[in-house]
Short mmCIF file of C-alpha atoms in Angstrom, two decimals:
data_model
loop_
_atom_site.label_atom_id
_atom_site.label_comp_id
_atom_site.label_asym_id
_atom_site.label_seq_id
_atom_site.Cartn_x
_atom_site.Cartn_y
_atom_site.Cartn_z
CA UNK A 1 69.20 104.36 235.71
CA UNK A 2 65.89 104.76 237.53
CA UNK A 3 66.37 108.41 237.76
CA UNK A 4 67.20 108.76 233.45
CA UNK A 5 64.23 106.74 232.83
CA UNK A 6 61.55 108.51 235.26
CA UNK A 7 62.44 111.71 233.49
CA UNK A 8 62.27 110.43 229.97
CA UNK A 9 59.24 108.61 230.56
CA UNK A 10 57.98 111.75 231.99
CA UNK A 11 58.96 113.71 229.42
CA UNK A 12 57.02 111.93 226.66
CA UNK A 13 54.04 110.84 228.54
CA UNK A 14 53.05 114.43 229.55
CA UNK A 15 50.45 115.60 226.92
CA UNK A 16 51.52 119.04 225.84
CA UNK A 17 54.77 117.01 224.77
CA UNK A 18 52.83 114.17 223.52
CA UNK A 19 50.87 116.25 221.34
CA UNK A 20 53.87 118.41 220.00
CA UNK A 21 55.48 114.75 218.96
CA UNK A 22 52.63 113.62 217.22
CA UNK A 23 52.14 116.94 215.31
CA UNK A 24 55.43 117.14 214.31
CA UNK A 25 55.81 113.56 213.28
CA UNK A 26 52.43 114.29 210.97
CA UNK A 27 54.10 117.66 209.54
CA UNK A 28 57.46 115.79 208.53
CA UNK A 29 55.21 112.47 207.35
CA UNK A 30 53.00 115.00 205.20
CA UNK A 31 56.16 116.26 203.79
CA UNK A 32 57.31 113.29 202.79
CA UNK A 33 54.65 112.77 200.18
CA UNK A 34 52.78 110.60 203.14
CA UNK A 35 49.75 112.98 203.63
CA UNK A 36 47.20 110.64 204.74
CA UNK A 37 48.92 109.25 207.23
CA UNK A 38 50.81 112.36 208.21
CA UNK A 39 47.06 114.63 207.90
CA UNK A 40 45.38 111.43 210.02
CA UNK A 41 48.36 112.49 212.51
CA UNK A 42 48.43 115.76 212.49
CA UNK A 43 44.56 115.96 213.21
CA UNK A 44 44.81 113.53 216.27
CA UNK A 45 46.94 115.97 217.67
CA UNK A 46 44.98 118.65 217.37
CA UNK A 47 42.02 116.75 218.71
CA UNK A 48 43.83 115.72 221.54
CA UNK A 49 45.18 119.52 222.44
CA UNK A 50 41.21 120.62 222.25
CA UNK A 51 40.77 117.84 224.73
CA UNK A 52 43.58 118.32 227.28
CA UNK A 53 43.54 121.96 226.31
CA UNK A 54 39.49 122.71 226.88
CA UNK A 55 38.14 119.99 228.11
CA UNK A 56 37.64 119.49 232.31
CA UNK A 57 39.76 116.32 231.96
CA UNK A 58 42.90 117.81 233.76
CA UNK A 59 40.50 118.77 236.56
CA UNK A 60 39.31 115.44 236.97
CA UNK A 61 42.77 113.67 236.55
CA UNK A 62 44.17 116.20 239.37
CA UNK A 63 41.21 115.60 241.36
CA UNK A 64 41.41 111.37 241.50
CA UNK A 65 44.92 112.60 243.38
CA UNK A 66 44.01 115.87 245.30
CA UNK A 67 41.23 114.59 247.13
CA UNK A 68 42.75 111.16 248.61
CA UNK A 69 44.23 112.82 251.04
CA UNK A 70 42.34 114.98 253.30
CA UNK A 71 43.20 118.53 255.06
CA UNK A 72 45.67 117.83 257.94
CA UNK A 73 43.51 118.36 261.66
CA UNK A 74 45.58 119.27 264.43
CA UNK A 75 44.14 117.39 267.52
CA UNK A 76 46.11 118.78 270.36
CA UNK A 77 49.55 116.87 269.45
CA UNK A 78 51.91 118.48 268.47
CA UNK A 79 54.63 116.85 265.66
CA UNK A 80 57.67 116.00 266.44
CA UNK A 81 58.58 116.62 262.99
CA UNK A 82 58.16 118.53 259.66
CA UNK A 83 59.57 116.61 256.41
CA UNK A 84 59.15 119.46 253.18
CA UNK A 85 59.46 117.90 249.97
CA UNK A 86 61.56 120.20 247.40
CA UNK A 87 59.65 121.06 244.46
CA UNK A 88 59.11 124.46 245.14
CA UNK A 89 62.33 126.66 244.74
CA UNK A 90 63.85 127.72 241.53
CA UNK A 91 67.50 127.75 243.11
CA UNK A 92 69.18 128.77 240.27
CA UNK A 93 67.06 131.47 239.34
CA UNK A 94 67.52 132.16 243.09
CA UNK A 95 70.89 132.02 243.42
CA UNK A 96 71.21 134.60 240.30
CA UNK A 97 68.75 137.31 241.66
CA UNK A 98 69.63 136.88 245.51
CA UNK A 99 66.68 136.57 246.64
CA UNK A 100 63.93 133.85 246.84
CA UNK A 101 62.25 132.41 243.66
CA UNK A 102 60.06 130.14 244.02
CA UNK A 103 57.33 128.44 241.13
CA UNK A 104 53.36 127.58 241.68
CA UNK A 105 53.72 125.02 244.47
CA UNK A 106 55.01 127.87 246.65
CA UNK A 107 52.61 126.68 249.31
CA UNK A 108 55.22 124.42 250.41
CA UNK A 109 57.66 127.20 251.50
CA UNK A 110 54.49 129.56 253.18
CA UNK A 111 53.28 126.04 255.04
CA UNK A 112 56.72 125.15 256.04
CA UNK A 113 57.26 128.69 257.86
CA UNK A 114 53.89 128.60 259.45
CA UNK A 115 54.62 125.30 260.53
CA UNK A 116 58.32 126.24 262.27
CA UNK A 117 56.86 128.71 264.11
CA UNK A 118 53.14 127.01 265.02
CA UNK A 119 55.03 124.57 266.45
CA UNK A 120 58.74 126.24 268.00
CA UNK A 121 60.09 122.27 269.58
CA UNK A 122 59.79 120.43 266.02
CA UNK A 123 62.20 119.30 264.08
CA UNK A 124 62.32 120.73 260.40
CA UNK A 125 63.78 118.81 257.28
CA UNK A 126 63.33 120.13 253.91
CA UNK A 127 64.68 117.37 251.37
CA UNK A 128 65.19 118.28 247.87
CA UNK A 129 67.94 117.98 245.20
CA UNK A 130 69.02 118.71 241.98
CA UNK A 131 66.41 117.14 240.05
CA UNK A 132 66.99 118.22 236.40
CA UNK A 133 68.20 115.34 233.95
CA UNK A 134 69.61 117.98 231.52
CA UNK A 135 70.83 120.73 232.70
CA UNK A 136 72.95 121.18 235.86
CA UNK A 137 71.35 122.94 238.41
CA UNK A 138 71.86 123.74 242.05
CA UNK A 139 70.39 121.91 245.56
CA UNK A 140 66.89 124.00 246.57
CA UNK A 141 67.60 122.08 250.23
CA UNK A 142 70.35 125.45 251.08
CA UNK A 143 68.47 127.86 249.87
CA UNK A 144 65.75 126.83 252.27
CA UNK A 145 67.93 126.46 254.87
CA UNK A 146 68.74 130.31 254.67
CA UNK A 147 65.28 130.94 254.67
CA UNK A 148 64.40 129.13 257.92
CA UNK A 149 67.43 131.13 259.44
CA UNK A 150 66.54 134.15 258.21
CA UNK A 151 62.92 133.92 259.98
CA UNK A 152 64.81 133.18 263.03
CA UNK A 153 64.26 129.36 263.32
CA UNK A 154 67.36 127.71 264.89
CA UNK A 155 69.94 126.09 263.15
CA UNK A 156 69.76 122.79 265.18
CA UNK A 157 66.17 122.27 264.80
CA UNK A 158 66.74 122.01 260.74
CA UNK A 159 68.22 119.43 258.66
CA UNK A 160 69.14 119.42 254.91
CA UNK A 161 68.93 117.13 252.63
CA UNK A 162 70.71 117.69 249.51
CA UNK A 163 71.17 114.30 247.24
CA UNK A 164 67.45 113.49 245.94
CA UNK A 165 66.44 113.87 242.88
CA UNK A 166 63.25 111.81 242.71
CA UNK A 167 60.53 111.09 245.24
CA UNK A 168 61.93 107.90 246.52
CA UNK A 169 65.15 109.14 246.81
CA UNK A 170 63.60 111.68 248.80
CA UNK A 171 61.77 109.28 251.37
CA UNK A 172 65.00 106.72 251.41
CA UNK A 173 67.50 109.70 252.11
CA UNK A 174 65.28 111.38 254.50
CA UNK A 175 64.61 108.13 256.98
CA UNK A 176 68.74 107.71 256.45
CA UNK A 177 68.80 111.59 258.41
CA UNK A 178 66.19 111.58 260.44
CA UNK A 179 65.81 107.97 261.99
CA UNK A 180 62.44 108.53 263.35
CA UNK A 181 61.80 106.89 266.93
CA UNK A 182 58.73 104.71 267.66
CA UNK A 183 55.85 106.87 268.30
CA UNK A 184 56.95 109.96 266.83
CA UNK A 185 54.75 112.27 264.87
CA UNK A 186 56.19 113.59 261.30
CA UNK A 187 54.04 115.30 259.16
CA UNK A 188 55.10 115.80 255.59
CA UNK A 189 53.96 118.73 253.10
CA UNK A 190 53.95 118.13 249.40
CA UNK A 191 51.67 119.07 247.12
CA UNK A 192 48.01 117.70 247.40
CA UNK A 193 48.66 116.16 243.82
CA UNK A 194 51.95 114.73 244.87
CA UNK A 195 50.58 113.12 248.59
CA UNK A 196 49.59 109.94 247.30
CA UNK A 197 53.05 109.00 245.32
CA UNK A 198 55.19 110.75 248.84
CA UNK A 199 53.14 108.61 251.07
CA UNK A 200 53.75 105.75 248.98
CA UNK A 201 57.62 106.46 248.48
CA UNK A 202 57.68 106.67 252.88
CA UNK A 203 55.88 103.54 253.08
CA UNK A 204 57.76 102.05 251.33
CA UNK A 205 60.85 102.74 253.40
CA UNK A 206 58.56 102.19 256.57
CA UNK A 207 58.73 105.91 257.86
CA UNK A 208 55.15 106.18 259.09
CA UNK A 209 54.40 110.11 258.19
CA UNK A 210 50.85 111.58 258.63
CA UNK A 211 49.98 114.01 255.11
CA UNK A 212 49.90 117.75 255.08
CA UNK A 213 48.92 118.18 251.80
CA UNK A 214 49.23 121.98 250.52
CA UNK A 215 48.95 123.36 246.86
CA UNK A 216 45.56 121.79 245.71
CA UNK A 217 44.89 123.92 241.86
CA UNK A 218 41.05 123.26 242.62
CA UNK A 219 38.34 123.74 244.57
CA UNK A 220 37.14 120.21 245.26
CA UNK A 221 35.10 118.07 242.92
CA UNK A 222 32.90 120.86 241.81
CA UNK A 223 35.96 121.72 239.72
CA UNK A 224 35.09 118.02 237.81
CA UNK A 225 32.72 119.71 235.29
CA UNK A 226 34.54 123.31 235.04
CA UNK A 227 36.12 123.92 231.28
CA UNK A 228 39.17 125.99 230.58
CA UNK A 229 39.34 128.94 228.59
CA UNK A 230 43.08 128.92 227.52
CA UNK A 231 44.38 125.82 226.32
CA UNK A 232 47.73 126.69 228.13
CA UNK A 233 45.58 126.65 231.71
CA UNK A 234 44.11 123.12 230.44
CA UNK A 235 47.62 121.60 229.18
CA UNK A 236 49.03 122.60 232.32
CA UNK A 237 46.47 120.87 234.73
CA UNK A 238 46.88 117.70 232.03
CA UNK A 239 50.94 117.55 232.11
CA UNK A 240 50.80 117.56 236.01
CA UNK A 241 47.98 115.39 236.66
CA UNK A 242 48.90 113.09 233.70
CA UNK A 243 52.92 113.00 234.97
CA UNK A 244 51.72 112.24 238.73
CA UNK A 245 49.49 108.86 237.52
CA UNK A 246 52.38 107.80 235.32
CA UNK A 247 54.89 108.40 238.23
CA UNK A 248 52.10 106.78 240.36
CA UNK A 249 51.60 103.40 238.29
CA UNK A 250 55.95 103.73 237.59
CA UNK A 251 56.82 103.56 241.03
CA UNK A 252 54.22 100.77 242.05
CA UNK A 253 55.28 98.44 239.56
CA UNK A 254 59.01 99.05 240.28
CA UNK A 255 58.67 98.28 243.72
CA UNK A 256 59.67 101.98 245.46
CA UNK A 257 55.64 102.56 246.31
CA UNK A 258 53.69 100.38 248.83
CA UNK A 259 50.71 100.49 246.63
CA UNK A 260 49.31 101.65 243.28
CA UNK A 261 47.38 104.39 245.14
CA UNK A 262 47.99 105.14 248.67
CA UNK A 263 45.38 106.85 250.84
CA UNK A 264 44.77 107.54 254.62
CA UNK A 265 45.68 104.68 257.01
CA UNK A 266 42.82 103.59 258.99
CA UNK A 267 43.59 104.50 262.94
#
């Protein structure tokens, strides 16, 4: 139930969908012999795509969540484990072309490589599901698998896992695998804009994981002023930044976060 009403609530909270709703509600109130109401509408809308479109409001929404998390250091230690959130490969559109497809957080895939072979004695889990509510798609967790072997990384250093569809399915299947020992080192790689709702999710299930955030969209807080010259490029910043604080706020007051907005533990 959880899973049906994070998507929906996704869905219509994301504001290129928001906007299309409200424009279309207008057009059909208009045509109902309702025009000030349906014009009044229908011109919110469009004020609201010139603001998530143009506007730098995506860039500062993405940065509240990009920037929480700092660049991962190494000190000397080396992990004993690597935890890759899905998110990345388009598995069906893989499995069709036979070959690797994978979307704009790609970074995940190119840091979990480096990462295998920076560091040959750790272990590697890539988690990741099916996570479409409509249509029925395949696991991205094999078609990393193949990609570790193919770049020669051994088949008993890696573990799938298959099942999750959200976040904190992700964390709660993933501490089920890998039941991490006291004073082991896991590092996980999401997204930058998706740390602070992964660290919350692990938390949560009290797997202690240090952030290796990847896949920032920004530069860093200069970006907080910087206006975008295709409302597409604005709408898209909006709908991820605007999905991550509703998923953020979501999963804090449903219990699967340990806080509203997780940061770095103090050490």
């Amino acid at each position: 139930m959880f899973f049906i009403f994070s998507k929906m609530l996704g869905f219509f909270t994301e504001p290129s969908n928001a906007i299309a709703i409200i424009c279309v509600i207008g057009i059909v109130l208009v045509l109902l012999q309702r025009q000030r109401v349906g014009t009044l509408l229908v011109t919110f809308g469009i004020l609201l795509l010139l603001l998530f479109g143009y506007s730098p409001i995506g860039n500062v929404l993405m940065l509240s969540l990009t920037e929480r998390f700092p660049k991962w250091q190494d000190d000397g230690r080396a992990p004993d484990g690597i935890i890759v959130l899905g998110g990345a490969i388009d598995s069906d559109s893989s499995a069709a072309r036979g070959s690797l497809e994978i979307n704009s957080a790609g970074e995940r895939i190119t840091a979990m490589l480096e990462l295998a072979r920076r560091y040959p004695q750790a272990r590697i889990v890539f988690t990741g599901g099916a996570g479409s509510l409509i249509e029925k798609s395949l696991s991205e967790a094999p078609v990393a698998g193949e990609l570790l072997q193919r770049f020669g990384v051994a088949p008993e250093r890696v573990t799938l896992e298959t099942a999750s569809r959200t976040t904190d399915e992700n964390a709660a299947f993933t501490a089920g695998l890998v039941t991490p020992k006291p004073g082991e080192r896991w590092l996980l790689v999401t997204s930058a804009w998706h740390m602070p709702r992964a660290i919350g999710a692990f938390r949560r299930v009290g797997f202690d994981v240090e952030a290796y955030p990847v896949d920032w969209r920004t530069r860093g807080w200069i970006d907080a002023t910087e206006t975008f010259d295709s409302a597409s490029a604005g709408l898209g910043r909006s709908d991820i930044a605007v999905h991550e604080w509703v998923g953020l706020i979501t999963y804090w007051l449903a219990g699967r976060s340990s806080e509203l907005l997780p940061g770095p533990k103090k050490r």
